[in-house]
């Protein structure tokens, strides 16, 4: 493999954001015979036609990734880092176009949340590319040395959802690439466009076959998952699909990382500065219109300030505008797609039927062409209600009163999910004690959700398996190899 392109000065051709879309297979961006519509969630008008890849395309992509693997794996990590840094620079150069495209296909506000997503994702790329998994000497004496080494797996299949379609492309591919694997990525059919444009840049940076992107329906994900030449699946999406993927991976004992659904509690302890927490908890819950795996989806508030907190949340929420993502005055955008919108309509019907108290929102204006759902707060519904038990994945959140800390911990843990939680309290040790008792992969104390580059991210229970990010996340893209070296071979 010629590694010179990363070492010399190169000029990456900018992507023509008005041009047609093609899949990325074996270093070439290619058109497909058929295409599918991608809709703007703000009005459900077609914004582009994306390539509808076939099983043959997926075969070609996996074949290319398999052929490219040995030479890519043989490079030093520094050489691979050089490619990734060049890729990052190309992404940065066209950042503003990517932010606009992200807003158009996903629906999130262009000037706040789309901007945030791209600016979170891009710097993460070179930071992660700097990481190195070191070989470890487990034992050494005059006679022998025992080493733990790590080797790349081979072809990594990456499957992503529609809520953060720019960020997830990078979060899934960069750790796989830096550890020496090649990649085939399948984005969500609702949001394939950012991934495809990223692919046009990747095509110019990486050696052919190292980075492949194939777009189409769910069945393509199934083909990727079942493919015998794919060594690992890294999946982000719903728990239901995660279970199918895990079953398919079992057939060839593939490595699998699952980042799945959540129903995260936010717990305001009796000593919480609840007035200060109101806007922070609001954004922890309603950021990205609630379409967020680690969104706060159940807000538990001590009864001593429950009523005041509900009123303050209502007043704050009224200052936030739901609208078209391209309108600079919008704070929250529409829900990404009709499938999710219909699920929310059904949940809203359940809330109405059961006559739960709804101090804000609750009525979807179905005459609007876009997938707009109002900010909705539900006051103290029963613990077994659907809005408490399910993951709404939209802008609707229950606020639940509790009386004592043991009780709230028990209720917070009463879920099949265990992805994240936020805990709010002035006494940090008290908040930490509660954090220790919450069955979830991530807990944030006195603040919204953040993602330090070197911190592992993953879920407990049905929220996932294995982790992404940090050394543990990198290690999940490798095989362990224990090497025992006898220093004095028998004569
Ligand atoms: P989804 O499971 O419907 O789809 C996710 C991806 O899987 C898509 O690309 C889809 O085409 C593909 N897919 C669907 N069926 C498949 C199959 N049988 N085999 C292989 N691939 C298949 O999820 P979604 O609706 O796109 O995303 C929302 C869900 O994702 C929510 O539950 C949310 O909590 C979860 N999520 C989790 C995280 C996390 O890090 N834990 C992050 C974001 C979203």
Short mmCIF file of C-alpha atoms and ligand atoms in Angstrom, two decimals:
data_model
loop_
_atom_site.label_atom_id
_atom_site.label_comp_id
_atom_site.label_asym_id
_atom_site.label_seq_id
_atom_site.Cartn_x
_atom_site.Cartn_y
_atom_site.Cartn_z
CA UNK A 1 0.00 0.00 0.00
CA UNK A 2 1.25 3.46 -0.86
CA UNK A 3 1.19 5.55 2.31
CA UNK A 4 2.73 8.58 0.65
CA UNK A 5 -0.56 10.44 0.21
CA UNK A 6 -0.79 11.10 3.92
CA UNK A 7 2.79 12.22 4.13
CA UNK A 8 2.82 14.63 1.21
CA UNK A 9 0.91 17.91 0.90
CA UNK A 10 -2.39 16.95 -0.71
CA UNK A 11 -5.28 18.98 -2.01
CA UNK A 12 -8.68 17.55 -1.28
CA UNK A 13 -11.30 18.56 -3.82
CA UNK A 14 -14.19 20.21 -1.99
CA UNK A 15 -17.49 18.34 -2.09
CA UNK A 16 -20.11 19.84 -4.41
CA UNK A 17 -23.04 19.97 -2.01
CA UNK A 18 -25.46 20.44 -4.92
CA UNK A 19 -24.22 17.37 -6.80
CA UNK A 20 -25.74 13.88 -6.96
CA UNK A 21 -25.10 11.29 -4.24
CA UNK A 22 -23.26 7.99 -4.63
CA UNK A 23 -22.21 5.14 -2.35
CA UNK A 24 -18.53 4.74 -1.46
CA UNK A 25 -17.17 1.33 -2.45
CA UNK A 26 -13.50 0.41 -2.87
CA UNK A 27 -12.38 4.04 -3.02
CA UNK A 28 -14.90 5.16 -5.67
CA UNK A 29 -18.13 7.11 -5.26
CA UNK A 30 -20.58 5.26 -7.49
CA UNK A 31 -24.18 5.80 -8.58
CA UNK A 32 -26.78 3.07 -8.10
CA UNK A 33 -29.60 2.19 -10.52
CA UNK A 34 -32.25 3.03 -7.97
CA UNK A 35 -32.62 5.77 -5.40
CA UNK A 36 -34.92 6.71 -2.52
CA UNK A 37 -36.34 10.02 -1.29
CA UNK A 38 -34.89 11.85 1.68
CA UNK A 39 -37.39 14.24 3.26
CA UNK A 40 -37.03 17.51 5.15
CA UNK A 41 -38.80 16.83 8.50
CA UNK A 42 -39.96 20.47 8.62
CA UNK A 43 -42.30 20.04 5.62
CA UNK A 44 -41.87 16.47 4.34
CA UNK A 45 -40.71 17.78 0.96
CA UNK A 46 -38.03 15.77 -0.87
CA UNK A 47 -34.59 17.35 -0.38
CA UNK A 48 -32.56 14.71 -2.23
CA UNK A 49 -32.53 11.22 -3.71
CA UNK A 50 -30.09 8.86 -2.00
CA UNK A 51 -28.58 5.75 -3.59
CA UNK A 52 -30.54 2.56 -2.97
CA UNK A 53 -27.79 -0.03 -2.74
CA UNK A 54 -28.42 -3.71 -3.38
CA UNK A 55 -27.06 -6.83 -1.74
CA UNK A 56 -24.46 -6.87 -4.54
CA UNK A 57 -23.22 -3.42 -3.52
CA UNK A 58 -22.91 -4.62 0.06
CA UNK A 59 -20.97 -7.70 -1.13
CA UNK A 60 -18.62 -5.44 -3.09
CA UNK A 61 -18.11 -3.13 -0.10
CA UNK A 62 -17.36 -5.99 2.31
CA UNK A 63 -15.04 -7.58 -0.29
CA UNK A 64 -13.17 -4.30 -0.74
CA UNK A 65 -12.84 -3.84 3.02
CA UNK A 66 -11.52 -7.37 3.38
CA UNK A 67 -8.92 -6.86 0.64
CA UNK A 68 -7.80 -3.53 2.08
CA UNK A 69 -7.46 -4.84 5.63
CA UNK A 70 -4.00 -6.50 5.63
CA UNK A 71 -2.16 -3.43 4.29
CA UNK A 72 -4.10 -0.99 6.50
CA UNK A 73 -3.49 -3.13 9.59
CA UNK A 74 0.22 -3.25 8.79
CA UNK A 75 0.63 0.54 8.87
CA UNK A 76 1.86 2.06 12.09
CA UNK A 77 -0.70 3.87 14.21
CA UNK A 78 1.14 7.11 13.40
CA UNK A 79 0.62 6.51 9.68
CA UNK A 80 -3.08 5.79 10.21
CA UNK A 81 -3.35 8.89 12.36
CA UNK A 82 -1.92 10.98 9.50
CA UNK A 83 -4.73 9.83 7.20
CA UNK A 84 -7.36 10.56 9.85
CA UNK A 85 -5.99 14.04 10.52
CA UNK A 86 -6.13 14.80 6.80
CA UNK A 87 -9.74 13.57 6.78
CA UNK A 88 -10.54 15.85 9.74
CA UNK A 89 -9.02 18.85 7.94
CA UNK A 90 -11.20 18.14 4.90
CA UNK A 91 -14.30 17.94 7.13
CA UNK A 92 -13.41 21.20 8.86
CA UNK A 93 -12.92 23.01 5.55
CA UNK A 94 -16.57 22.36 4.61
CA UNK A 95 -18.05 22.49 8.08
CA UNK A 96 -20.67 25.14 7.34
CA UNK A 97 -22.13 23.15 4.42
CA UNK A 98 -22.27 20.04 6.59
CA UNK A 99 -24.12 21.93 9.33
CA UNK A 100 -26.75 23.09 6.84
CA UNK A 101 -27.17 19.62 5.33
CA UNK A 102 -27.48 18.11 8.82
CA UNK A 103 -30.26 20.53 9.71
CA UNK A 104 -32.10 19.85 6.45
CA UNK A 105 -32.06 16.07 6.71
CA UNK A 106 -32.40 15.67 10.49
CA UNK A 107 -34.55 18.70 11.34
CA UNK A 108 -32.46 20.07 14.23
CA UNK A 109 -31.91 23.84 14.42
CA UNK A 110 -29.13 24.93 12.05
CA UNK A 111 -27.72 27.69 14.25
CA UNK A 112 -27.69 25.90 17.59
CA UNK A 113 -28.02 22.12 17.66
CA UNK A 114 -26.72 21.21 14.18
CA UNK A 115 -23.84 23.61 14.75
CA UNK A 116 -23.23 21.97 18.15
CA UNK A 117 -23.22 18.44 16.71
CA UNK A 118 -20.65 19.16 14.01
CA UNK A 119 -18.46 21.18 16.38
CA UNK A 120 -18.57 18.38 18.95
CA UNK A 121 -17.78 15.70 16.39
CA UNK A 122 -14.96 17.25 14.37
CA UNK A 123 -12.37 17.99 17.11
CA UNK A 124 -13.06 14.53 18.53
CA UNK A 125 -11.61 12.99 15.34
CA UNK A 126 -7.94 14.03 15.72
CA UNK A 127 -8.16 13.64 19.53
CA UNK A 128 -9.24 10.03 19.15
CA UNK A 129 -6.72 9.39 16.38
CA UNK A 130 -3.99 10.33 18.90
CA UNK A 131 -4.99 7.48 21.22
CA UNK A 132 -2.79 4.42 21.34
CA UNK A 133 -3.44 1.03 22.87
CA UNK A 134 -0.16 -0.01 24.38
CA UNK A 135 1.09 -3.58 24.58
CA UNK A 136 1.35 -4.54 28.25
CA UNK A 137 4.09 -6.63 29.88
CA UNK A 138 2.15 -8.73 32.39
CA UNK A 139 5.12 -10.50 33.89
CA UNK A 140 8.87 -10.56 33.36
CA UNK A 141 11.82 -12.36 34.98
CA UNK A 142 15.10 -13.84 33.77
CA UNK A 143 13.36 -16.80 32.20
CA UNK A 144 10.33 -15.40 30.49
CA UNK A 145 8.23 -12.44 29.54
CA UNK A 146 4.45 -12.46 29.21
CA UNK A 147 2.91 -9.77 27.01
CA UNK A 148 -0.63 -8.75 26.24
CA UNK A 149 -0.78 -7.45 22.68
CA UNK A 150 -3.72 -6.24 20.65
CA UNK A 151 -4.45 -6.99 17.04
CA UNK A 152 -7.14 -5.47 14.82
CA UNK A 153 -10.18 -7.59 14.05
CA UNK A 154 -10.61 -7.13 10.30
CA UNK A 155 -13.76 -5.70 8.72
CA UNK A 156 -15.97 -3.65 11.05
CA UNK A 157 -19.61 -3.15 10.05
CA UNK A 158 -21.05 0.07 11.52
CA UNK A 159 -24.82 0.68 11.64
CA UNK A 160 -26.18 4.02 12.86
CA UNK A 161 -29.53 5.73 13.63
CA UNK A 162 -31.04 9.04 12.54
CA UNK A 163 -30.75 11.27 15.60
CA UNK A 164 -27.07 12.34 15.30
CA UNK A 165 -26.30 11.31 11.70
CA UNK A 166 -23.12 13.38 11.35
CA UNK A 167 -21.54 12.63 14.73
CA UNK A 168 -22.28 8.91 14.62
CA UNK A 169 -20.44 8.47 11.30
CA UNK A 170 -17.27 9.70 12.97
CA UNK A 171 -17.81 8.05 16.36
CA UNK A 172 -18.24 4.68 14.67
CA UNK A 173 -15.50 4.84 12.05
CA UNK A 174 -12.51 6.65 13.61
CA UNK A 175 -11.92 4.20 16.53
CA UNK A 176 -12.21 1.27 14.11
CA UNK A 177 -9.76 2.84 11.66
CA UNK A 178 -7.12 3.97 14.15
CA UNK A 179 -6.94 0.48 15.63
CA UNK A 180 -6.23 -0.96 12.16
CA UNK A 181 -9.61 -2.19 10.98
CA UNK A 182 -11.38 -1.37 7.73
CA UNK A 183 -15.01 -0.24 7.76
CA UNK A 184 -18.34 -0.62 6.00
CA UNK A 185 -20.85 1.93 7.30
CA UNK A 186 -24.61 1.78 6.85
CA UNK A 187 -26.46 4.97 7.86
CA UNK A 188 -30.17 5.20 8.65
CA UNK A 189 -32.38 5.46 5.56
CA UNK A 190 -33.95 8.59 7.13
CA UNK A 191 -30.62 10.46 7.28
CA UNK A 192 -28.08 9.16 4.76
CA UNK A 193 -26.93 12.48 3.28
CA UNK A 194 -24.23 13.71 5.68
CA UNK A 195 -22.67 10.24 5.65
CA UNK A 196 -22.59 10.18 1.84
CA UNK A 197 -20.95 13.62 1.61
CA UNK A 198 -18.44 12.56 4.28
CA UNK A 199 -17.80 9.54 2.07
CA UNK A 200 -16.84 11.81 -0.84
CA UNK A 201 -14.09 13.28 1.31
CA UNK A 202 -13.05 9.90 2.71
CA UNK A 203 -12.72 8.60 -0.86
CA UNK A 204 -10.00 11.16 -1.50
CA UNK A 205 -8.11 10.54 1.74
CA UNK A 206 -8.07 6.83 2.56
CA UNK A 207 -6.62 3.99 0.48
CA UNK A 208 -9.29 2.19 -1.58
CA UNK A 209 -11.46 -0.17 0.45
CA UNK A 210 -10.49 1.14 3.90
CA UNK A 211 -13.68 3.20 4.30
CA UNK A 212 -16.93 2.18 2.57
CA UNK A 213 -20.46 3.59 2.88
CA UNK A 214 -23.55 1.84 1.59
CA UNK A 215 -27.06 3.33 1.88
CA UNK A 216 -30.45 1.69 1.62
CA UNK A 217 -33.12 0.09 3.79
CA UNK A 218 -32.96 -1.93 7.00
CA UNK A 219 -32.41 -5.13 5.02
CA UNK A 220 -28.95 -3.90 4.02
CA UNK A 221 -28.08 -3.75 7.71
CA UNK A 222 -29.21 -7.34 8.01
CA UNK A 223 -26.95 -8.37 5.09
CA UNK A 224 -24.00 -6.63 6.73
CA UNK A 225 -24.73 -8.22 10.09
CA UNK A 226 -24.99 -11.72 8.68
CA UNK A 227 -21.98 -11.44 6.37
CA UNK A 228 -19.33 -14.07 7.22
CA UNK A 229 -16.47 -11.74 6.21
CA UNK A 230 -17.49 -9.06 8.71
CA UNK A 231 -15.61 -9.50 11.99
CA UNK A 232 -17.41 -7.00 14.20
CA UNK A 233 -20.67 -5.08 14.23
CA UNK A 234 -20.77 -1.77 16.04
CA UNK A 235 -24.40 -0.73 16.27
CA UNK A 236 -26.25 2.27 17.63
CA UNK A 237 -30.02 2.15 17.55
CA UNK A 238 -33.05 0.67 19.26
CA UNK A 239 -32.98 -2.21 21.72
CA UNK A 240 -35.35 -4.21 19.48
CA UNK A 241 -32.98 -4.02 16.51
CA UNK A 242 -29.99 -4.60 18.82
CA UNK A 243 -31.46 -7.94 19.89
CA UNK A 244 -31.81 -9.01 16.23
CA UNK A 245 -28.24 -7.96 15.53
CA UNK A 246 -26.90 -9.85 18.52
CA UNK A 247 -28.70 -13.00 17.34
CA UNK A 248 -27.34 -12.60 13.79
CA UNK A 249 -23.80 -12.02 15.11
CA UNK A 250 -23.99 -15.22 17.13
CA UNK A 251 -23.91 -17.29 13.94
CA UNK A 252 -20.28 -16.44 13.20
CA UNK A 253 -19.30 -15.38 16.76
CA UNK A 254 -18.81 -11.79 15.58
CA UNK A 255 -17.67 -9.19 18.06
CA UNK A 256 -20.52 -6.83 18.76
CA UNK A 257 -20.92 -3.45 20.40
CA UNK A 258 -24.48 -2.37 21.05
CA UNK A 259 -25.40 1.20 22.01
CA UNK A 260 -29.14 0.96 22.50
CA UNK A 261 -32.15 2.73 23.95
CA UNK A 262 -32.44 4.50 27.28
CA UNK A 263 -35.03 5.80 29.72
CA UNK A 264 -32.76 7.97 31.82
CA UNK A 265 -33.90 9.34 35.17
CA UNK A 266 -33.05 12.89 36.27
CA UNK A 267 -33.14 12.95 40.07
CA UNK A 268 -33.40 16.27 41.90
CA UNK A 269 -32.36 15.44 45.46
CA UNK A 270 -34.00 17.20 48.43
CA UNK A 271 -31.07 19.67 48.69
CA UNK A 272 -30.91 20.43 44.95
CA UNK A 273 -30.70 24.03 43.80
CA UNK A 274 -33.80 23.34 41.72
CA UNK A 275 -34.26 26.92 40.47
CA UNK A 276 -30.77 26.89 38.98
CA UNK A 277 -31.38 23.40 37.59
CA UNK A 278 -34.57 24.26 35.65
CA UNK A 279 -32.98 25.34 32.32
CA UNK A 280 -30.27 22.68 32.62
CA UNK A 281 -32.78 19.89 33.23
CA UNK A 282 -34.95 21.27 30.43
CA UNK A 283 -32.09 20.94 27.92
CA UNK A 284 -31.01 17.59 29.35
CA UNK A 285 -34.53 16.38 28.51
CA UNK A 286 -35.57 18.33 25.42
CA UNK A 287 -32.27 18.80 23.55
CA UNK A 288 -32.60 17.47 19.99
CA UNK A 289 -36.37 17.45 20.66
CA UNK A 290 -35.90 14.50 23.04
CA UNK A 291 -34.50 12.32 20.22
CA UNK A 292 -31.47 11.44 22.21
CA UNK A 293 -30.53 8.11 23.75
CA UNK A 294 -29.25 9.79 26.94
CA UNK A 295 -32.00 12.43 27.16
CA UNK A 296 -33.50 12.75 30.64
CA UNK A 297 -36.77 10.88 30.08
CA UNK A 298 -38.16 10.75 33.64
CA UNK A 299 -37.68 13.73 35.96
CA UNK A 300 -37.94 12.81 39.67
CA UNK A 301 -38.43 15.84 41.94
CA UNK A 302 -38.60 15.90 45.74
CA UNK A 303 -42.17 16.57 46.83
CA UNK A 304 -41.13 19.64 48.89
CA UNK A 305 -40.57 21.63 45.67
CA UNK A 306 -42.36 19.49 43.08
CA UNK A 307 -45.21 21.94 42.37
CA UNK A 308 -42.86 24.94 42.16
CA UNK A 309 -40.51 23.01 39.87
CA UNK A 310 -43.34 22.03 37.50
CA UNK A 311 -44.46 25.67 37.27
CA UNK A 312 -40.91 26.88 36.64
CA UNK A 313 -40.36 24.25 33.93
CA UNK A 314 -43.60 25.28 32.23
CA UNK A 315 -42.57 28.95 32.31
CA UNK A 316 -39.09 28.17 30.95
CA UNK A 317 -40.44 25.82 28.26
CA UNK A 318 -42.84 28.52 27.05
CA UNK A 319 -39.84 30.67 26.13
CA UNK A 320 -38.53 27.99 23.72
CA UNK A 321 -39.78 27.91 20.14
CA UNK A 322 -40.44 24.74 18.14
CA UNK A 323 -39.99 25.44 14.43
CA UNK A 324 -38.23 24.79 11.14
CA UNK A 325 -34.56 24.03 11.83
CA UNK A 326 -33.44 26.52 9.19
CA UNK A 327 -35.28 29.37 10.93
CA UNK A 328 -32.69 31.06 13.20
CA UNK A 329 -35.37 31.73 15.82
CA UNK A 330 -36.15 27.99 16.32
CA UNK A 331 -34.91 26.43 19.55
CA UNK A 332 -36.23 22.94 18.84
CA UNK A 333 -36.89 21.31 15.48
CA UNK A 334 -39.45 18.78 14.28
CA UNK A 335 -39.23 15.06 14.97
CA UNK A 336 -37.08 13.46 12.29
CA UNK A 337 -39.53 11.13 10.56
CA UNK A 338 -43.16 10.05 10.26
CA UNK A 339 -42.52 6.67 11.90
CA UNK A 340 -41.38 8.41 15.10
CA UNK A 341 -44.09 11.08 14.77
CA UNK A 342 -46.76 8.36 14.56
CA UNK A 343 -45.33 6.62 17.65
CA UNK A 344 -45.60 9.95 19.50
CA UNK A 345 -49.18 10.51 18.29
CA UNK A 346 -50.03 7.12 19.75
CA UNK A 347 -48.33 7.97 23.06
CA UNK A 348 -50.15 11.33 23.21
CA UNK A 349 -53.46 9.50 22.64
CA UNK A 350 -52.63 7.25 25.60
CA UNK A 351 -51.86 10.27 27.82
CA UNK A 352 -55.18 11.85 26.82
CA UNK A 353 -57.19 8.66 27.25
CA UNK A 354 -55.83 8.21 30.78
CA UNK A 355 -56.48 11.87 31.62
CA UNK A 356 -53.01 12.49 33.03
CA UNK A 357 -52.31 16.06 34.06
CA UNK A 358 -50.59 17.91 31.18
CA UNK A 359 -49.50 21.41 32.28
CA UNK A 360 -47.91 22.14 28.88
CA UNK A 361 -48.41 20.82 25.35
CA UNK A 362 -50.17 17.52 24.79
CA UNK A 363 -51.90 18.36 21.50
CA UNK A 364 -50.20 17.72 18.16
CA UNK A 365 -51.37 19.99 15.33
CA UNK A 366 -51.79 17.37 12.64
CA UNK A 367 -52.65 19.93 9.95
CA UNK A 368 -49.00 20.93 9.73
CA UNK A 369 -47.07 19.32 6.86
CA UNK A 370 -43.96 18.91 9.04
CA UNK A 371 -43.41 16.49 11.94
CA UNK A 372 -43.93 19.09 14.65
CA UNK A 373 -44.64 17.90 18.18
CA UNK A 374 -45.09 20.47 20.96
CA UNK A 375 -42.97 20.53 24.12
CA UNK A 376 -45.05 18.44 26.50
CA UNK A 377 -44.81 18.00 30.27
CA UNK A 378 -46.86 15.35 32.06
CA UNK A 379 -47.34 15.91 35.79
CA UNK A 380 -47.06 12.90 38.05
CA UNK A 381 -48.45 10.10 35.88
CA UNK A 382 -48.39 6.64 37.50
CA UNK A 383 -45.11 4.72 37.44
CA UNK A 384 -46.66 2.03 35.24
CA UNK A 385 -47.91 4.51 32.63
CA UNK A 386 -46.49 4.23 29.12
CA UNK A 387 -44.95 7.72 29.26
CA UNK A 388 -42.88 6.60 32.28
CA UNK A 389 -42.08 3.04 31.18
CA UNK A 390 -41.31 3.60 27.49
CA UNK A 391 -38.64 5.59 25.69
CA UNK A 392 -40.71 8.28 23.91
CA UNK A 393 -37.80 9.59 21.80
CA UNK A 394 -39.60 12.90 21.39
CA UNK A 395 -40.35 16.13 23.28
CA UNK A 396 -42.55 14.66 26.02
CA UNK A 397 -41.35 14.12 29.59
CA UNK A 398 -43.06 13.11 32.86
CA UNK A 399 -42.23 14.97 36.11
CA UNK A 400 -42.65 12.63 39.08
CA UNK A 401 -42.83 13.52 42.78
CA UNK A 402 -41.02 11.38 45.37
CA UNK A 403 -40.68 11.46 49.17
CA UNK A 404 -37.38 9.86 50.10
CA UNK A 405 -34.07 8.97 48.52
CA UNK A 406 -34.31 5.17 48.89
CA UNK A 407 -37.69 5.30 47.20
CA UNK A 408 -36.45 7.39 44.25
CA UNK A 409 -33.43 5.15 43.69
CA UNK A 410 -35.69 2.12 43.56
CA UNK A 411 -38.10 3.80 41.13
CA UNK A 412 -35.27 5.11 38.95
CA UNK A 413 -33.82 1.60 38.67
CA UNK A 414 -37.19 0.06 37.86
CA UNK A 415 -36.50 -0.04 34.13
CA UNK A 416 -35.17 -2.50 31.59
CA UNK A 417 -32.88 0.31 30.42
CA UNK A 418 -29.69 1.52 32.11
CA UNK A 419 -27.98 3.97 29.79
CA UNK A 420 -27.53 7.22 31.74
CA UNK A 421 -28.82 9.36 34.60
CA UNK A 422 -28.42 12.87 35.96
CA UNK A 423 -28.36 13.59 39.69
CA UNK A 424 -28.77 17.09 41.10
CA UNK A 425 -27.84 18.04 44.68
CA UNK A 426 -25.73 20.55 46.65
CA UNK A 427 -24.01 17.88 48.77
CA UNK A 428 -21.68 16.29 46.23
CA UNK A 429 -20.96 13.22 48.36
CA UNK A 430 -24.70 12.67 48.79
CA UNK A 431 -25.18 12.97 45.00
CA UNK A 432 -22.28 10.59 44.40
CA UNK A 433 -23.79 8.04 46.81
CA UNK A 434 -26.98 8.13 44.76
CA UNK A 435 -25.00 7.90 41.49
CA UNK A 436 -23.35 4.73 42.82
CA UNK A 437 -26.76 3.16 43.36
CA UNK A 438 -28.13 3.92 39.88
CA UNK A 439 -27.84 0.99 37.46
CA UNK A 440 -26.60 2.84 34.40
CA UNK A 441 -23.47 3.19 32.31
CA UNK A 442 -23.18 6.96 32.75
CA UNK A 443 -24.15 9.42 35.49
CA UNK A 444 -23.77 13.18 35.30
CA UNK A 445 -23.91 15.14 38.57
CA UNK A 446 -25.22 18.72 38.57
CA UNK A 447 -25.01 19.14 34.83
CA UNK A 448 -26.21 18.01 31.46
CA UNK A 449 -24.72 15.14 29.51
CA UNK A 450 -21.18 15.57 28.24
CA UNK A 451 -18.80 13.20 26.47
CA UNK A 452 -15.15 13.52 27.49
CA UNK A 453 -13.08 12.05 24.63
CA UNK A 454 -11.27 9.53 26.82
CA UNK A 455 -14.34 8.36 28.81
CA UNK A 456 -15.91 5.00 27.92
CA UNK A 457 -19.58 5.21 26.95
CA UNK A 458 -22.03 2.31 27.16
CA UNK A 459 -25.17 1.03 28.79
CA UNK A 460 -26.17 -1.43 31.50
CA UNK A 461 -29.06 -3.90 31.16
CA UNK A 462 -30.92 -3.65 27.84
CA UNK A 463 -29.23 -0.36 26.96
CA UNK A 464 -26.28 -2.12 25.44
CA UNK A 465 -23.24 -4.29 25.43
CA UNK A 466 -19.53 -3.34 25.49
CA UNK A 467 -18.48 0.32 25.28
CA UNK A 468 -17.35 2.97 22.83
CA UNK A 469 -14.70 5.67 23.39
CA UNK A 470 -11.68 5.82 25.64
CA UNK A 471 -9.16 2.99 25.84
CA UNK A 472 -11.87 0.43 26.56
CA UNK A 473 -13.77 1.53 23.47
CA UNK A 474 -10.66 1.24 21.32
CA UNK A 475 -9.86 -2.14 22.83
CA UNK A 476 -13.31 -3.40 21.80
CA UNK A 477 -12.12 -3.10 18.17
CA UNK A 478 -9.23 -5.50 18.79
CA UNK A 479 -8.45 -9.09 19.74
CA UNK A 480 -6.35 -9.83 22.81
CA UNK A 481 -3.22 -11.81 22.11
CA UNK A 482 -1.21 -13.18 25.01
CA UNK A 483 2.39 -13.94 24.05
CA UNK A 484 4.63 -15.97 26.35
CA UNK A 485 8.32 -15.60 25.45
CA UNK A 486 10.79 -18.11 26.93
CA UNK A 487 14.13 -16.35 27.05
CA UNK A 488 16.31 -19.45 27.35
CA UNK A 489 15.13 -21.91 24.74
CA UNK A 490 15.88 -25.52 25.64
CA UNK A 491 19.17 -26.56 24.07
P1 LIG B 1 -33.35 1.45 14.69
O1 LIG B 1 -32.91 0.33 15.56
O2 LIG B 1 -34.69 1.38 14.07
O3 LIG B 1 -32.34 1.63 13.45
C1 LIG B 1 -30.96 1.86 13.63
C2 LIG B 1 -30.20 1.38 12.42
O4 LIG B 1 -30.35 -0.03 12.30
C3 LIG B 1 -30.66 1.97 11.09
O5 LIG B 1 -29.53 2.21 10.29
C4 LIG B 1 -31.50 0.84 10.50
O6 LIG B 1 -31.57 0.88 9.09
C5 LIG B 1 -30.74 -0.38 10.97
N1 LIG B 1 -31.51 -1.63 11.05
C6 LIG B 1 -32.84 -1.78 11.27
N2 LIG B 1 -33.18 -3.09 11.32
C7 LIG B 1 -32.03 -3.78 11.17
C8 LIG B 1 -31.70 -5.17 11.18
N3 LIG B 1 -32.63 -6.12 11.35
N4 LIG B 1 -30.40 -5.53 11.02
C9 LIG B 1 -29.44 -4.60 10.88
N5 LIG B 1 -29.69 -3.27 10.86
C10 LIG B 1 -30.97 -2.86 11.00
O7 LIG B 1 -33.16 2.76 15.56
P2 LIG B 1 -33.51 4.27 15.18
O8 LIG B 1 -34.99 4.44 15.22
O9 LIG B 1 -32.77 4.65 13.94
O10 LIG B 1 -32.85 5.06 16.40
C11 LIG B 1 -33.49 5.33 17.60
C12 LIG B 1 -32.99 4.42 18.70
O11 LIG B 1 -31.57 4.50 18.79
C13 LIG B 1 -33.50 4.81 20.07
O12 LIG B 1 -33.91 3.68 20.79
C14 LIG B 1 -32.27 5.43 20.76
O13 LIG B 1 -32.29 5.40 22.15
C15 LIG B 1 -31.18 4.62 20.16
N6 LIG B 1 -29.90 5.33 20.26
C16 LIG B 1 -28.96 4.86 21.13
C17 LIG B 1 -27.76 5.54 21.29
C18 LIG B 1 -26.70 5.03 22.25
O14 LIG B 1 -25.55 5.44 22.13
N7 LIG B 1 -27.04 4.17 23.18
C19 LIG B 1 -27.51 6.70 20.55
C20 LIG B 1 -28.50 7.15 19.67
C21 LIG B 1 -29.68 6.44 19.52
#
